[in-house]
Structure formats: C-alpha cells, structure tokens
CSV table of C-alpha atoms and ligand atoms in Angstrom, one decimal:
chain,number,residue,atom,x,y,z
A,1,MET,CA,0.2,-0.1,0.4
A,2,LEU,CA,1.4,3.3,-0.9
A,3,GLU,CA,0.4,7.0,0.7
A,4,PRO,CA,1.3,10.0,-1.4
A,5,SER,CA,1.3,13.0,0.8
A,6,ASP,CA,1.4,15.7,-1.9
A,7,SER,CA,0.2,15.8,-5.8
A,8,GLN,CA,3.6,15.4,-7.3
A,9,GLU,CA,4.2,12.2,-5.0
A,10,CYS,CA,0.7,11.1,-6.5
A,11,LYS,CA,2.5,11.1,-10.0
A,12,ASP,CA,5.3,9.8,-9.1
A,13,MET,CA,4.4,7.3,-6.8
A,14,PHE,CA,1.7,6.1,-9.0
A,15,LYS,CA,4.4,5.3,-11.7
A,16,LEU,CA,6.4,3.2,-8.6
A,17,ALA,CA,3.1,1.3,-8.0
A,18,PHE,CA,2.9,0.0,-11.8
A,19,GLU,CA,6.4,-1.0,-11.1
A,20,MET,CA,6.5,-2.7,-7.4
A,21,SER,CA,3.2,-4.8,-8.9
A,22,GLU,CA,5.3,-6.2,-11.1
A,23,ARG,CA,8.3,-6.0,-9.5
A,24,PHE,CA,6.9,-8.2,-6.7
A,25,ASP,CA,3.4,-10.1,-8.5
A,26,MET,CA,1.0,-8.4,-6.5
A,27,VAL,CA,-1.7,-6.0,-6.2
A,28,VAL,CA,-0.6,-2.6,-4.9
A,29,LEU,CA,-3.4,-0.4,-3.2
A,30,PHE,CA,-2.7,3.0,-3.7
A,31,ARG,CA,-4.4,5.3,-0.9
A,32,MET,CA,-4.8,8.6,-1.4
A,33,THR,CA,-7.3,10.6,1.2
A,34,THR,CA,-9.1,13.8,0.8
A,35,ARG,CA,-7.0,16.5,1.2
A,36,VAL,CA,-4.6,14.9,-1.1
A,37,CYS,CA,-7.3,14.2,-3.2
A,38,HIS,CA,-8.6,17.3,-3.0
A,39,SER,CA,-5.3,19.9,-3.4
A,40,LYS,CA,-3.6,20.5,-6.2
A,41,SER,CA,-0.3,22.4,-7.3
A,42,ILE,CA,2.4,22.0,-9.7
A,43,VAL,CA,4.4,18.8,-10.8
A,44,GLU,CA,7.4,18.1,-12.7
A,45,LEU,CA,6.7,15.4,-15.2
A,46,GLY,CA,9.4,13.4,-16.8
A,47,GLU,CA,10.1,11.6,-19.8
A,48,ARG,CA,7.2,8.9,-20.9
A,49,GLN,CA,7.6,5.7,-21.3
A,50,GLU,CA,6.0,3.7,-22.5
A,51,PRO,CA,5.8,-0.1,-21.4
A,52,LYS,CA,6.4,-3.1,-23.6
A,53,ILE,CA,3.4,-4.9,-24.3
A,54,LYS,CA,3.8,-8.7,-22.3
A,55,LYS,CA,2.2,-11.3,-23.9
A,56,TYR,CA,-0.8,-13.2,-22.1
A,57,VAL,CA,0.8,-16.3,-20.9
A,58,SER,CA,-1.3,-19.0,-19.4
A,59,ASP,CA,-1.2,-19.8,-15.9
A,60,LYS,CA,-4.2,-21.6,-14.5
A,61,MET,CA,-2.5,-22.1,-11.1
A,62,LYS,CA,-2.2,-18.5,-10.9
A,63,PHE,CA,-5.0,-16.7,-12.6
A,64,ALA,CA,-7.9,-19.7,-11.4
A,65,MET,CA,-9.1,-19.1,-7.8
A,66,LEU,CA,-10.0,-22.5,-6.7
A,67,PRO,CA,-9.2,-24.2,-3.5
A,68,ALA,CA,-7.0,-26.1,-4.8
A,69,SER,CA,-4.7,-23.8,-6.8
A,70,ALA,CA,-5.9,-20.8,-4.3
A,71,ARG,CA,-4.0,-22.5,-1.3
A,72,LEU,CA,-0.7,-22.8,-3.3
A,73,ARG,CA,-1.0,-19.5,-3.8
A,74,HIS,CA,-1.4,-17.9,-0.5
A,75,ILE,CA,2.0,-19.6,0.4
A,76,ALA,CA,2.8,-17.2,-3.1
A,77,ILE,CA,1.4,-14.1,-1.6
A,78,GLU,CA,3.0,-14.5,1.8
A,79,GLU,CA,6.6,-15.1,-0.1
A,80,ASN,CA,5.8,-11.9,-1.7
A,81,LEU,CA,5.0,-9.5,0.4
A,82,GLU,CA,8.2,-10.4,2.6
A,83,LYS,CA,10.1,-9.4,-0.6
A,84,ALA,CA,8.2,-6.6,-0.5
A,85,ARG,CA,8.8,-5.9,3.2
A,86,ALA,CA,12.9,-6.1,2.6
A,87,TYR,CA,12.0,-3.1,-0.3
A,88,ALA,CA,10.5,-0.8,2.4
A,89,GLU,CA,13.4,-0.6,4.6
A,90,THR,CA,15.6,0.6,1.8
A,91,SER,CA,12.5,2.1,-0.4
A,92,PRO,CA,13.0,6.0,-0.7
A,93,LEU,CA,9.6,6.4,-0.8
A,94,ASN,CA,10.1,5.7,3.1
A,95,ILE,CA,11.9,9.2,4.1
A,96,VAL,CA,13.5,9.5,8.0
A,97,GLU,CA,14.2,12.8,8.5
A,98,TYR,CA,16.7,13.0,11.8
A,99,ASN,CA,16.4,17.0,13.6
A,100,GLY,CA,17.0,18.8,16.3
A,101,ASP,CA,17.9,16.1,18.8
A,102,ASN,CA,15.5,14.1,18.3
A,103,LYS,CA,13.6,15.1,21.4
A,104,VAL,CA,10.6,14.3,19.8
A,105,GLY,CA,9.7,11.5,16.3
A,106,ILE,CA,6.9,11.8,14.4
A,107,ILE,CA,5.9,8.5,12.5
A,108,THR,CA,3.5,9.5,9.9
A,109,SER,CA,2.0,9.1,6.5
A,110,GLY,CA,-0.4,11.1,3.4
A,111,ILE,CA,-2.0,14.1,4.6
A,112,SER,CA,-0.7,14.0,7.9
A,113,TYR,CA,2.6,14.5,7.2
A,114,GLN,CA,2.3,17.7,5.7
A,115,HIS,CA,0.0,18.7,8.6
A,116,CYS,CA,2.6,17.3,11.1
A,117,ARG,CA,5.5,19.6,9.4
A,118,GLU,CA,3.3,22.8,9.1
A,119,ALA,CA,2.7,22.5,13.5
A,120,PHE,CA,6.5,21.4,14.2
A,121,GLY,CA,8.3,22.1,10.8
A,122,ASP,CA,12.0,21.3,11.4
A,123,THR,CA,11.6,21.0,15.7
A,124,VAL,CA,11.3,17.4,15.4
A,125,SER,CA,12.3,14.6,13.6
A,126,TYR,CA,10.3,12.4,11.0
A,127,LEU,CA,9.9,9.1,9.6
A,128,LYS,CA,7.3,9.7,6.8
A,129,LEU,CA,6.3,5.9,5.2
A,130,GLY,CA,5.3,6.2,1.8
A,131,ILE,CA,4.8,2.4,2.0
A,132,THR,CA,2.1,1.5,4.8
A,133,ASN,CA,2.0,-2.1,4.0
A,134,PRO,CA,4.1,-4.2,4.4
A,135,LEU,CA,5.8,-1.8,7.2
A,136,ALA,CA,9.2,-1.6,7.1
A,137,ASP,CA,9.7,-2.4,10.9
A,138,ASN,CA,13.3,-2.3,11.0
A,139,LEU,CA,13.0,1.2,10.0
A,140,ILE,CA,10.7,1.9,13.0
A,141,LYS,CA,12.7,0.1,15.2
A,142,GLU,CA,16.0,2.4,14.3
A,143,PHE,CA,13.6,5.4,14.9
A,144,CYS,CA,11.2,4.5,17.9
A,145,GLU,CA,15.5,3.7,19.2
A,146,LYS,CA,17.1,7.2,18.3
A,147,CYS,CA,13.8,9.2,19.2
A,148,GLU,CA,13.3,10.1,22.9
A,149,THR,CA,9.2,10.6,22.7
A,150,VAL,CA,7.6,8.7,19.5
A,151,HIS,CA,4.0,10.2,18.3
A,152,VAL,CA,2.2,8.4,15.8
A,153,VAL,CA,0.1,11.0,13.8
A,154,GLU,CA,-2.4,9.8,11.3
A,155,GLU,CA,-6.2,10.0,9.9
A,156,GLY,CA,-8.8,7.9,11.1
A,157,ASP,CA,-8.1,4.4,13.0
A,158,GLY,CA,-4.9,3.9,14.6
A,159,TYR,CA,-3.3,1.6,11.9
A,160,LEU,CA,0.3,2.3,11.5
A,161,GLU,CA,-0.1,2.6,15.9
A,162,ILE,CA,-1.0,-0.7,15.6
A,163,GLY,CA,1.8,-2.1,13.4
A,164,VAL,CA,4.4,0.1,15.8
A,165,ARG,CA,3.0,-1.3,19.0
A,166,HIS,CA,3.4,-4.7,17.2
A,167,LEU,CA,6.8,-4.5,17.6
A,168,LYS,CA,6.8,-3.5,21.2
A,169,LEU,CA,8.0,-0.2,21.0
A,170,ASP,CA,7.0,2.8,23.1
A,171,CYS,CA,4.4,5.3,21.1
A,172,THR,CA,1.7,7.5,21.8
A,173,GLY,CA,-1.4,7.5,19.3
A,174,LYS,CA,-4.7,7.7,19.2
A,175,GLU,CA,-5.2,8.3,22.7
A,176,LEU,CA,-3.8,11.8,21.5
A,177,ILE,CA,-4.7,12.3,18.1
A,178,THR,CA,-8.5,12.4,17.7
A,179,CYS,CA,-9.6,9.7,15.6
A,180,GLN,CA,-12.5,11.8,13.8
A,181,GLY,CA,-12.7,13.6,11.0
A,182,GLU,CA,-9.8,14.9,9.2
A,183,LEU,CA,-6.8,16.5,10.6
A,184,THR,CA,-5.4,20.0,10.2
A,185,ALA,CA,-2.0,21.6,11.9
A,186,GLU,CA,-3.8,22.5,14.3
A,187,ILE,CA,-5.2,20.1,15.7
A,188,VAL,CA,-1.9,18.3,15.4
A,189,LYS,CA,0.1,20.9,17.4
A,190,THR,CA,-2.6,21.1,20.1
A,191,SER,CA,-2.9,17.2,20.7
A,192,LEU,CA,0.5,16.8,20.9
A,193,THR,CA,1.8,19.9,22.9
A,194,GLU,CA,-1.5,21.0,25.0
A,195,ALA,CA,-2.3,18.4,28.2
A,196,LYS,CA,-6.1,17.1,27.8
A,197,SER,CA,-8.3,14.6,29.1
A,198,GLU,CA,-9.3,13.9,25.2
A,199,PRO,CA,-7.9,13.9,22.3
A,200,THR,CA,-8.8,17.7,20.4
A,201,TYR,CA,-12.1,17.2,18.4
A,202,ASP,CA,-12.4,20.4,16.3
A,203,PHE,CA,-14.0,21.5,13.4
A,204,PRO,CA,-12.3,24.8,13.3
A,205,GLN,CA,-14.0,25.8,9.6
A,206,LEU,CA,-17.4,25.9,11.2
A,207,LYS,CA,-16.4,28.0,14.3
A,208,ASP,CA,-15.2,30.5,12.3
A,209,ILE,CA,-17.2,31.1,9.2
A,210,PRO,CA,-20.9,30.0,8.4
A,211,ALA,CA,-21.4,26.6,7.2
A,212,ARG,CA,-22.6,26.6,3.0
A,213,PRO,CA,-23.8,23.5,1.9
A,214,PRO,CA,-23.5,22.9,-1.8
A,215,VAL,CA,-26.6,23.0,-3.6
A,216,PHE,CA,-27.5,21.9,-7.0
A,217,CYS,CA,-27.0,23.9,-9.4
A,218,ALA,CA,-29.0,26.4,-11.1
A,219,GLY,CA,-30.4,24.9,-13.9
A,220,CYS,CA,-29.5,21.1,-12.1
A,221,PRO,CA,-32.7,18.6,-13.4
A,222,HIS,CA,-32.5,16.6,-9.8
A,223,ARG,CA,-34.1,20.2,-8.6
A,224,GLY,CA,-37.5,19.6,-10.7
A,225,PHE,CA,-37.3,15.6,-9.8
A,226,PHE,CA,-36.8,16.7,-5.7
A,227,TYR,CA,-39.1,20.1,-5.6
A,228,SER,CA,-42.2,17.7,-7.3
A,229,MET,CA,-41.2,14.4,-4.5
A,230,SER,CA,-41.3,16.8,-1.6
A,231,LYS,CA,-44.8,17.3,-2.0
A,232,PHE,CA,-45.3,13.6,-2.0
A,233,ARG,CA,-43.0,13.0,1.2
A,234,ASP,CA,-45.6,11.6,3.9
A,235,LYS,CA,-46.5,8.8,1.0
A,236,VAL,CA,-42.6,7.6,0.5
A,237,VAL,CA,-40.1,6.9,1.9
A,238,GLY,CA,-37.3,8.1,-0.2
A,239,MET,CA,-33.8,5.9,-0.5
A,240,GLY,CA,-30.4,7.4,-2.0
A,241,ASP,CA,-27.6,6.6,-3.2
A,242,ILE,CA,-24.7,8.4,-4.5
A,243,GLY,CA,-24.6,10.8,-7.2
A,244,CYS,CA,-25.2,14.9,-7.4
A,245,TYR,CA,-29.2,13.7,-6.3
A,246,GLY,CA,-27.3,13.1,-2.6
A,247,LEU,CA,-28.4,16.6,-2.0
A,248,GLY,CA,-32.0,15.9,-1.5
A,249,TRP,CA,-31.0,15.4,1.3
A,250,GLN,CA,-31.3,18.6,2.8
A,251,GLU,CA,-33.7,21.3,3.2
A,252,PRO,CA,-35.8,22.0,1.2
A,253,PHE,CA,-36.5,18.7,0.0
A,254,ASN,CA,-35.7,16.5,2.5
A,255,CYS,CA,-36.0,13.5,0.6
A,256,GLU,CA,-33.6,11.3,1.4
A,257,GLU,CA,-33.8,9.1,4.2
A,258,THR,CA,-30.6,6.6,3.4
A,259,CYS,CA,-27.5,6.4,1.5
A,260,VAL,CA,-25.1,3.5,2.4
A,261,CYS,CA,-22.9,3.6,-0.6
A,262,MET,CA,-22.6,3.6,-4.3
A,263,ASP,CA,-25.0,0.6,-5.8
A,264,ALA,CA,-27.2,0.0,-2.5
A,265,GLY,CA,-29.8,2.2,-3.5
A,266,THR,CA,-31.6,-0.4,-5.5
A,267,SER,CA,-30.9,-3.3,-3.7
A,268,THR,CA,-32.1,-1.0,0.0
A,269,THR,CA,-35.3,-0.1,-1.2
A,270,ILE,CA,-35.9,-3.9,-1.7
A,271,GLY,CA,-34.9,-4.5,1.7
A,272,MET,CA,-36.8,-1.3,2.9
A,273,ALA,CA,-40.3,-3.0,1.0
A,274,ASN,CA,-40.4,-5.8,3.2
A,275,ALA,CA,-39.9,-4.0,6.2
A,276,LEU,CA,-42.6,-1.6,5.8
A,277,LYS,CA,-45.1,-4.3,4.1
A,278,ASN,CA,-44.2,-6.7,7.6
A,279,GLN,CA,-45.2,-2.9,9.7
A,280,ASP,CA,-48.2,-2.7,7.5
A,281,ASP,CA,-46.8,0.6,7.3
A,282,THR,CA,-48.5,2.0,3.7
A,283,ARG,CA,-45.4,4.2,2.5
A,284,LYS,CA,-44.3,2.5,-0.5
A,285,PRO,CA,-40.0,2.9,-0.7
A,286,LEU,CA,-38.9,5.6,-3.6
A,287,GLY,CA,-35.0,4.6,-4.6
A,288,PHE,CA,-33.3,7.2,-6.7
A,289,GLN,CA,-30.0,6.9,-8.5
A,290,GLY,CA,-28.7,8.5,-11.6
A,291,ASP,CA,-27.6,6.9,-15.3
A,292,SER,CA,-23.6,6.2,-14.4
A,293,THR,CA,-25.2,4.7,-11.0
A,294,PHE,CA,-27.6,2.4,-12.6
A,295,PHE,CA,-25.3,0.9,-15.1
A,296,HIS,CA,-22.2,0.9,-12.5
A,297,GLY,CA,-23.8,-1.4,-10.4
A,298,GLY,CA,-27.4,-0.8,-9.7
A,299,LEU,CA,-29.0,-2.8,-12.4
A,300,THR,CA,-28.1,-6.3,-10.3
A,301,GLY,CA,-30.7,-4.7,-7.4
A,302,PHE,CA,-32.8,-3.7,-10.3
A,303,ILE,CA,-32.8,-7.3,-12.0
A,304,ASP,CA,-34.3,-8.7,-8.6
A,305,ALA,CA,-36.9,-6.0,-8.0
A,306,VAL,CA,-38.6,-6.9,-11.4
A,307,HIS,CA,-38.2,-10.7,-10.2
A,308,TYR,CA,-40.5,-10.0,-7.5
A,309,ASN,CA,-42.3,-7.1,-8.9
A,310,THR,CA,-40.8,-5.2,-5.0
A,311,ASN,CA,-43.5,-3.2,-4.1
A,312,ALA,CA,-41.5,-0.2,-4.4
A,313,ILE,CA,-40.9,3.2,-6.8
A,314,LEU,CA,-37.2,2.9,-8.6
A,315,CYS,CA,-36.4,6.2,-10.3
A,316,ILE,CA,-33.1,6.6,-12.5
A,317,LEU,CA,-32.2,9.6,-12.9
A,318,ASP,CA,-30.7,10.3,-16.7
A,319,ASN,CA,-28.9,13.3,-16.7
A,320,ASP,CA,-26.7,12.2,-19.7
A,321,ILE,CA,-23.1,12.0,-17.4
A,322,THR,CA,-21.5,11.0,-14.1
A,323,ALA,CA,-22.0,14.6,-12.9
A,324,MET,CA,-21.0,14.3,-9.5
A,325,THR,CA,-17.6,13.3,-9.4
A,326,GLY,CA,-16.4,15.3,-12.3
A,327,HIS,CA,-18.2,14.7,-15.5
A,328,GLN,CA,-16.8,10.9,-16.7
A,329,LEU,CA,-18.6,9.5,-19.7
A,330,ASN,CA,-20.6,6.3,-18.7
A,331,ALA,CA,-22.4,3.8,-20.4
A,332,ALA,CA,-25.2,5.4,-20.8
A,333,ASN,CA,-22.3,8.2,-23.8
A,334,ASP,CA,-21.5,7.4,-27.0
A,335,THR,CA,-17.8,8.0,-26.6
A,336,GLY,CA,-15.2,6.6,-24.4
A,337,LEU,CA,-12.5,7.2,-22.8
A,338,MET,CA,-9.8,8.2,-24.9
A,339,GLY,CA,-12.4,10.0,-26.7
A,340,GLU,CA,-13.2,7.1,-29.4
A,341,PRO,CA,-16.6,6.3,-30.4
A,342,VAL,CA,-18.1,4.0,-28.4
A,343,HIS,CA,-22.3,1.5,-28.2
A,344,LYS,CA,-24.1,3.9,-26.0
A,345,LEU,CA,-26.9,2.0,-24.1
A,346,ASN,CA,-30.2,3.4,-23.2
A,347,VAL,CA,-31.8,3.2,-19.8
A,348,THR,CA,-34.5,2.4,-20.8
A,349,ASP,CA,-33.8,-0.3,-23.3
A,350,MET,CA,-32.0,-1.6,-20.5
A,351,ILE,CA,-35.3,-1.8,-18.4
A,352,TYR,CA,-37.2,-3.0,-20.8
A,353,ALA,CA,-34.8,-5.9,-21.5
A,354,THR,CA,-35.8,-7.0,-17.9
A,355,GLY,CA,-39.4,-8.1,-19.9
A,356,ILE,CA,-40.7,-5.6,-17.0
A,357,ASP,CA,-44.7,-4.7,-18.5
A,358,LYS,CA,-44.6,-1.0,-20.0
A,359,ASP,CA,-47.1,-0.2,-18.5
A,360,ARG,CA,-45.1,-0.3,-15.4
A,361,VAL,CA,-42.3,2.8,-16.8
A,362,ALA,CA,-43.0,5.9,-16.9
A,363,VAL,CA,-40.1,8.3,-19.4
A,364,VAL,CA,-40.5,12.1,-17.9
A,365,ASP,CA,-39.2,14.9,-18.3
A,366,PRO,CA,-38.0,16.5,-14.6
A,367,MET,CA,-37.9,20.2,-15.5
A,368,ASN,CA,-42.4,19.8,-16.7
A,369,GLN,CA,-43.5,19.6,-12.8
A,370,ALA,CA,-47.1,18.8,-14.5
A,371,GLU,CA,-45.7,16.0,-15.5
A,372,MET,CA,-43.3,14.9,-12.7
A,373,ASP,CA,-46.3,15.2,-10.6
A,374,GLY,CA,-48.4,13.2,-12.5
A,375,ALA,CA,-45.8,10.3,-12.7
A,376,LEU,CA,-45.1,10.5,-9.3
A,377,LYS,CA,-48.5,9.8,-7.5
A,378,HIS,CA,-49.9,7.2,-10.6
A,379,ALA,CA,-46.6,5.2,-9.0
A,380,ILE,CA,-47.2,5.7,-5.5
A,381,GLU,CA,-51.4,5.2,-6.3
A,382,THR,CA,-50.3,2.1,-8.1
A,383,ASP,CA,-49.8,-2.0,-6.4
A,384,GLY,CA,-46.4,-3.2,-7.6
A,385,LEU,CA,-43.2,-2.3,-8.8
A,386,GLN,CA,-43.2,1.3,-11.4
A,387,VAL,CA,-40.1,2.8,-12.7
A,388,ILE,CA,-39.9,6.0,-13.9
A,389,VAL,CA,-36.8,7.2,-15.6
A,390,THR,CA,-36.4,11.6,-15.8
A,391,LYS,CA,-34.3,12.5,-18.9
A,392,TYR,CA,-32.7,15.8,-19.1
A,393,PRO,CA,-29.3,16.7,-19.2
A,394,CYS,CA,-27.1,17.9,-16.2
A,395,ALA,CA,-26.8,21.9,-16.7
A,396,LEU,CA,-23.3,21.8,-16.1
A,397,LEU,CA,-22.9,19.7,-19.6
A,398,LYS,CA,-20.7,21.9,-22.4
A,399,TRP,CA,-22.5,20.5,-25.3
A,400,ASP,CA,-25.8,21.2,-24.0
A,401,ILE,CA,-24.9,24.7,-22.4
A,402,GLN,CA,-23.9,25.4,-26.4
A,403,GLN,CA,-27.5,24.3,-27.1
A,404,ARG,CA,-29.5,26.0,-24.8
A,405,ALA,CA,-27.3,29.7,-25.0
A,406,GLY,CA,-29.9,32.3,-24.2
A,407,ARG,CA,-32.4,30.2,-23.3
A,408,HIS,CA,-32.7,30.9,-19.5
A,409,CYS,CA,-35.2,33.0,-17.6
A,410,VAL,CA,-34.9,36.1,-15.8
A,411,ILE,CA,-37.0,37.5,-13.3
A,412,ASP,CA,-39.4,40.5,-14.3
A,413,ALA,CA,-39.0,43.1,-11.0
A,414,ASP,CA,-41.7,44.8,-12.1
A,415,LYS,CA,-44.0,41.6,-11.7
A,416,CYS,CA,-43.2,40.0,-8.2
A,417,VAL,CA,-45.3,40.0,-5.6
A,418,GLY,CA,-43.2,38.7,-3.0
A,419,CYS,CA,-44.8,35.2,-2.8
A,420,LYS,CA,-41.3,33.6,-1.9
A,421,MET,CA,-42.3,30.2,-4.0
A,422,CYS,CA,-40.0,30.5,-5.9
A,423,MET,CA,-37.8,30.5,-2.9
A,424,LYS,CA,-38.5,26.8,-2.5
A,425,VAL,CA,-36.4,25.4,-4.8
A,426,ALA,CA,-33.0,26.4,-3.2
A,427,CYS,CA,-31.7,27.6,-6.6
A,428,PRO,CA,-28.0,29.7,-6.2
A,429,ALA,CA,-29.1,31.7,-9.1
A,430,LEU,CA,-32.3,33.4,-7.1
A,431,ALA,CA,-32.3,36.1,-4.0
A,432,PHE,CA,-34.8,37.9,-2.4
A,433,ASP,CA,-34.8,40.9,-1.2
A,434,ASP,CA,-37.1,42.1,1.7
A,435,GLY,CA,-37.7,45.7,-0.1
A,436,GLN,CA,-37.3,44.5,-3.8
A,437,GLY,CA,-38.4,40.5,-3.9
A,438,ALA,CA,-36.6,38.1,-5.5
A,439,TYR,CA,-33.9,39.1,-8.5
A,440,ARG,CA,-31.7,37.8,-10.9
B,1,TPP,C1,-17.8,1.7,-5.6
B,1,TPP,C2,-17.7,3.7,-5.9
B,1,TPP,N1,-17.4,4.0,-7.0
B,1,TPP,C3,-17.5,5.4,-7.3
B,1,TPP,C4,-17.5,6.2,-6.4
B,1,TPP,C5,-17.4,7.9,-6.6
B,1,TPP,N2,-18.6,8.2,-7.2
B,1,TPP,C6,-19.2,9.0,-6.2
B,1,TPP,S1,-20.8,9.6,-7.2
B,1,TPP,C7,-20.6,8.5,-8.8
B,1,TPP,C8,-21.5,9.1,-9.8
B,1,TPP,C9,-22.7,9.3,-9.6
B,1,TPP,O1,-22.8,9.6,-11.1
B,1,TPP,P1,-24.6,9.5,-11.4
B,1,TPP,O2,-25.1,8.2,-10.2
B,1,TPP,O3,-25.0,9.2,-13.1
B,1,TPP,O4,-25.6,10.6,-10.4
B,1,TPP,P2,-25.0,12.1,-10.9
B,1,TPP,O5,-23.7,12.8,-10.1
B,1,TPP,O6,-24.7,12.3,-12.4
B,1,TPP,O7,-26.4,12.4,-10.4
B,1,TPP,C10,-19.1,8.3,-8.7
B,1,TPP,C11,-18.7,7.4,-9.7
B,1,TPP,C12,-18.2,5.7,-5.2
B,1,TPP,N3,-18.7,6.7,-4.6
B,1,TPP,N4,-18.4,5.1,-5.5
B,2,SF4,S1,-23.5,18.7,-11.7
B,2,SF4,FE1,-25.2,18.9,-12.7
B,2,SF4,S2,-26.5,17.0,-12.0
B,2,SF4,FE2,-24.8,18.3,-10.1
B,2,SF4,S3,-26.1,19.1,-9.2
B,2,SF4,FE3,-24.5,20.6,-11.3
B,2,SF4,S4,-26.6,20.3,-12.6
B,2,SF4,FE4,-27.0,18.9,-11.0
B,3,SF4,S1,-41.1,35.9,-5.0
B,3,SF4,FE1,-40.6,34.8,-6.7
B,3,SF4,S2,-42.9,33.2,-7.1
B,3,SF4,FE2,-43.5,34.9,-6.2
B,3,SF4,S3,-44.1,36.2,-7.5
B,3,SF4,FE3,-42.0,36.8,-6.8
B,3,SF4,S4,-40.6,35.7,-8.2
B,3,SF4,FE4,-42.2,34.9,-8.6
C-alpha cells in the first residue's frame, strides 16, 4: 500500500506502484485520502516511457482461484509480501528526517505528514512512510530507538500505531490524536503539545465561517425531481444512492432517508419494501439513482426488484453523465474514455430488457412539474414495482450549455409580488430582498 502526501508524490508514486506490482507480483493499493485528492500543485513531469506489451501466458494455478490453486497461491503471496517488506526497509518512499536533538519523533504518512510539518517544521524528527503495507519494521525500530518520545500521527483509526505497538515499541497514538474527521496542523499541534483529558476533536472551519452546504446548480434537472417528490413526502420513504442527487437529503427537499454506498440504492429499496410490508406501513419506498450508478451496479438490484415485483418505486435520474465526480463518461454515452466512438446504452432499453410491463415504466421530463407530479402520483397509487426514468441533461454539460444558450429565465421585477414561491427550490441563481422581492 502506497500513500502519497502531495500532488508530485501522487504522480511519482503511481508509476512506482505499477513497477512494484510487476516486481513483487502483487496488487498494490494506492491510498489517497480527502485532502490529498482535493489539493492541487505544480508537478514536475518526467520522460514518458511506453511499457513493453507483455504477452498473456496461461497460468491456471495463478489466475484461476479454486480451492486447490488458491491454497498454494496464498503461500506465494506471503513470500512476495516478505520480499516487498525487505524492499520497504530501504525504499526511497520511506523517508527519515532527523532534526534537532531527536527529543520528539513523529511516525506518519500521507496528508498527516504535511499537517505535522506545518505544525512543527524542523523542530522534530520524522519517519514519513510512503509504503504503509508491508511496514518497514527495522526502519521503525531504528527510528524509535533514536527518538526520546515517538508520536504516531494519522487520520482515522490507529493503523500505523498498531504496527508500531506490534513491534513492542513505545509510542503515543489515538489517545492523543483524534480518530474523528480530518486532521489539521492546528489539531495536530494542540493534541501533541497541550495536556488534555481527551484528544482534540474540532471542526475549526465551522467555528469561524458560516456553513455553506453544496446545493444543486442553477438549472439542475434533479431539482425538478426533488421539488416534485417533496410534495409526496408523507407517502414515500426516500432511498438514496451516491450522486449529485444526494443533495435531495437536505432542506428544502428533505427527500432522502438512507444512502449506504454506490449501487446500494436499489437493494436497500427492496429491503425497505419488505420491512414496510411487515409493519403494515402503507408508504412506498422510493429509490433513486443516476444513470452512471444504474449501469455501475444498480442494475443487479433492479433485476431482483423486477423478478419479485417489489412494491416500490425505482427512479433512474438520467442526466446524460456522471456529474458528481466531474463529468466522466459512462455506458450511457457514445464516447469512450480516450474520445473514441463507442456503443451507447440506453437506460430505458435496459429496463425494458428485463421484460417488465411497459405500463409500469414512465419516462418523464423532470423540469415539467405537471408531468413529474403525475408520474409520481401514479407510481405511488399503483401496486407493485413502478419505474420512473427522468431524462434531462446536467446543467453543466458543455454541449448542452451551447444548445441552451440564451434560453435562461430572468425575473421581471415589476411583476414580482414577493410570494417567495421561487425560494422553495433552493436555486443559487435566485435571491430575495425584502424591499425588492426576488431578483437575478
Ligand atoms: C464504488 C464507488 N465508486 C465510485 C464512487 C465515486 N462516485 C460518487 S458519485 C459517483 C457517480 C454518480 O453519478 P450518477 O449516479 O450518474 O449521478 P449524478 O452525479 O450524475 O447525478 C461516483 C462514481 C463511489 N462513491 N463508489
Ligand atoms: S453538476 Fe449537474 S447534476 Fe450535479 S448538481 Fe450541478 S447540474 Fe445538477
Ligand atoms: S417571489 Fe418569486 S415566485 Fe413569487 S412572484 Fe416573485 S419571482 Fe415569482
């Protein structure tokens, strides 16, 4: 497992990850946590090297994991891990920096290293682990022997700390550094320098500036869906999934009661349908997920729902793209990742391919409230599985923005009566002034 701590390391270590995978014949986990992923900095590029294409050679004992082969393969995996451990002892990815008189030493990795550096600069020693599995035991021992006090600083649970303690070495860990939230330089500094009965657990940004939760973009098609759904809130239980539509969770829509992980939306909807039935609860579970999520794994649960005619509503919010993570193309697009033309799958065709009665499927424009309300009302009032596909592109799609140029709406200030109806849709393009009414 490799852990980069900045953009340059992300780039450099990724190449090394492939090299290590080849060298030690193993899967390499590339662990990136939030702040590393969300940061940007200038990186030095190297010469691009085209790897030689290797011929596929059949090796059933390695690639077909049945009991007879898997048992033997496990032996090989452990041997390879030991080779990787020996490499970790001298790898340039594990960096030791001795500073001052070695009174304090910090063992850390990834973004936590940056927080420690910001908090303590060159006043303490560091063992920055770029390889966090297998651990370089000897390197860790040597570092601990040289430093008077050793702190392990890491986000989340005490994973490195367990590794250090396993070697019967003295260190501090989660008794000082919180396992909650993300660390900051301030939290690290306070936790290691101020005696407290409990680790510092703080969200400093919330203290100093007003919270600004994300909202649907102006013109987002999901807004139409959720505005409509919010009118039926007491008749459904909203079962969410991961995508921009997760914002339907918050006010003013308040439409999502569960969100487990990508693709769990359909299967949790099936579970909720069974639970509600057992409790004689007449509400209908309403699951929603996007086109990308539907193709990624939602389809599997969907097939089950059709198979059992689950008493639920499944909505596929098809906005033509994988919006939340940055407009990656998916199976519903006609272009591949390298810009090549590819076969485009159609959400509705896939649904019909399950053999579901067509009158159980509605395809609607979520921006058309009458249509959207009508589809939801019908789905709620009709027993058994009902499917709604909303079709409207994400408002940020470049090709769609061009088509819609000049078609945006404006408020006619002379006609505004200040009823605030337009404020109910949480659109960031609209503002309201008590003297002036709605504007923009
Ligand atoms: C297993 C897994 N892979 C990837 C992700 C990252 N991820 C979060 S949302 C999302 C895609 C959402 O796309 P879609 O369902 O089409 O919804 P949209 O954002 O377009 O509304 C992805 C890939 C994840 N959360 N889980
Ligand atoms: S990126 Fe697209 S789908 Fe996501 S909130 Fe904005 S308009 Fe909606
Ligand atoms: S407050 Fe909004 S909805 Fe009401 S009249 Fe003015 S612009 Fe229209």
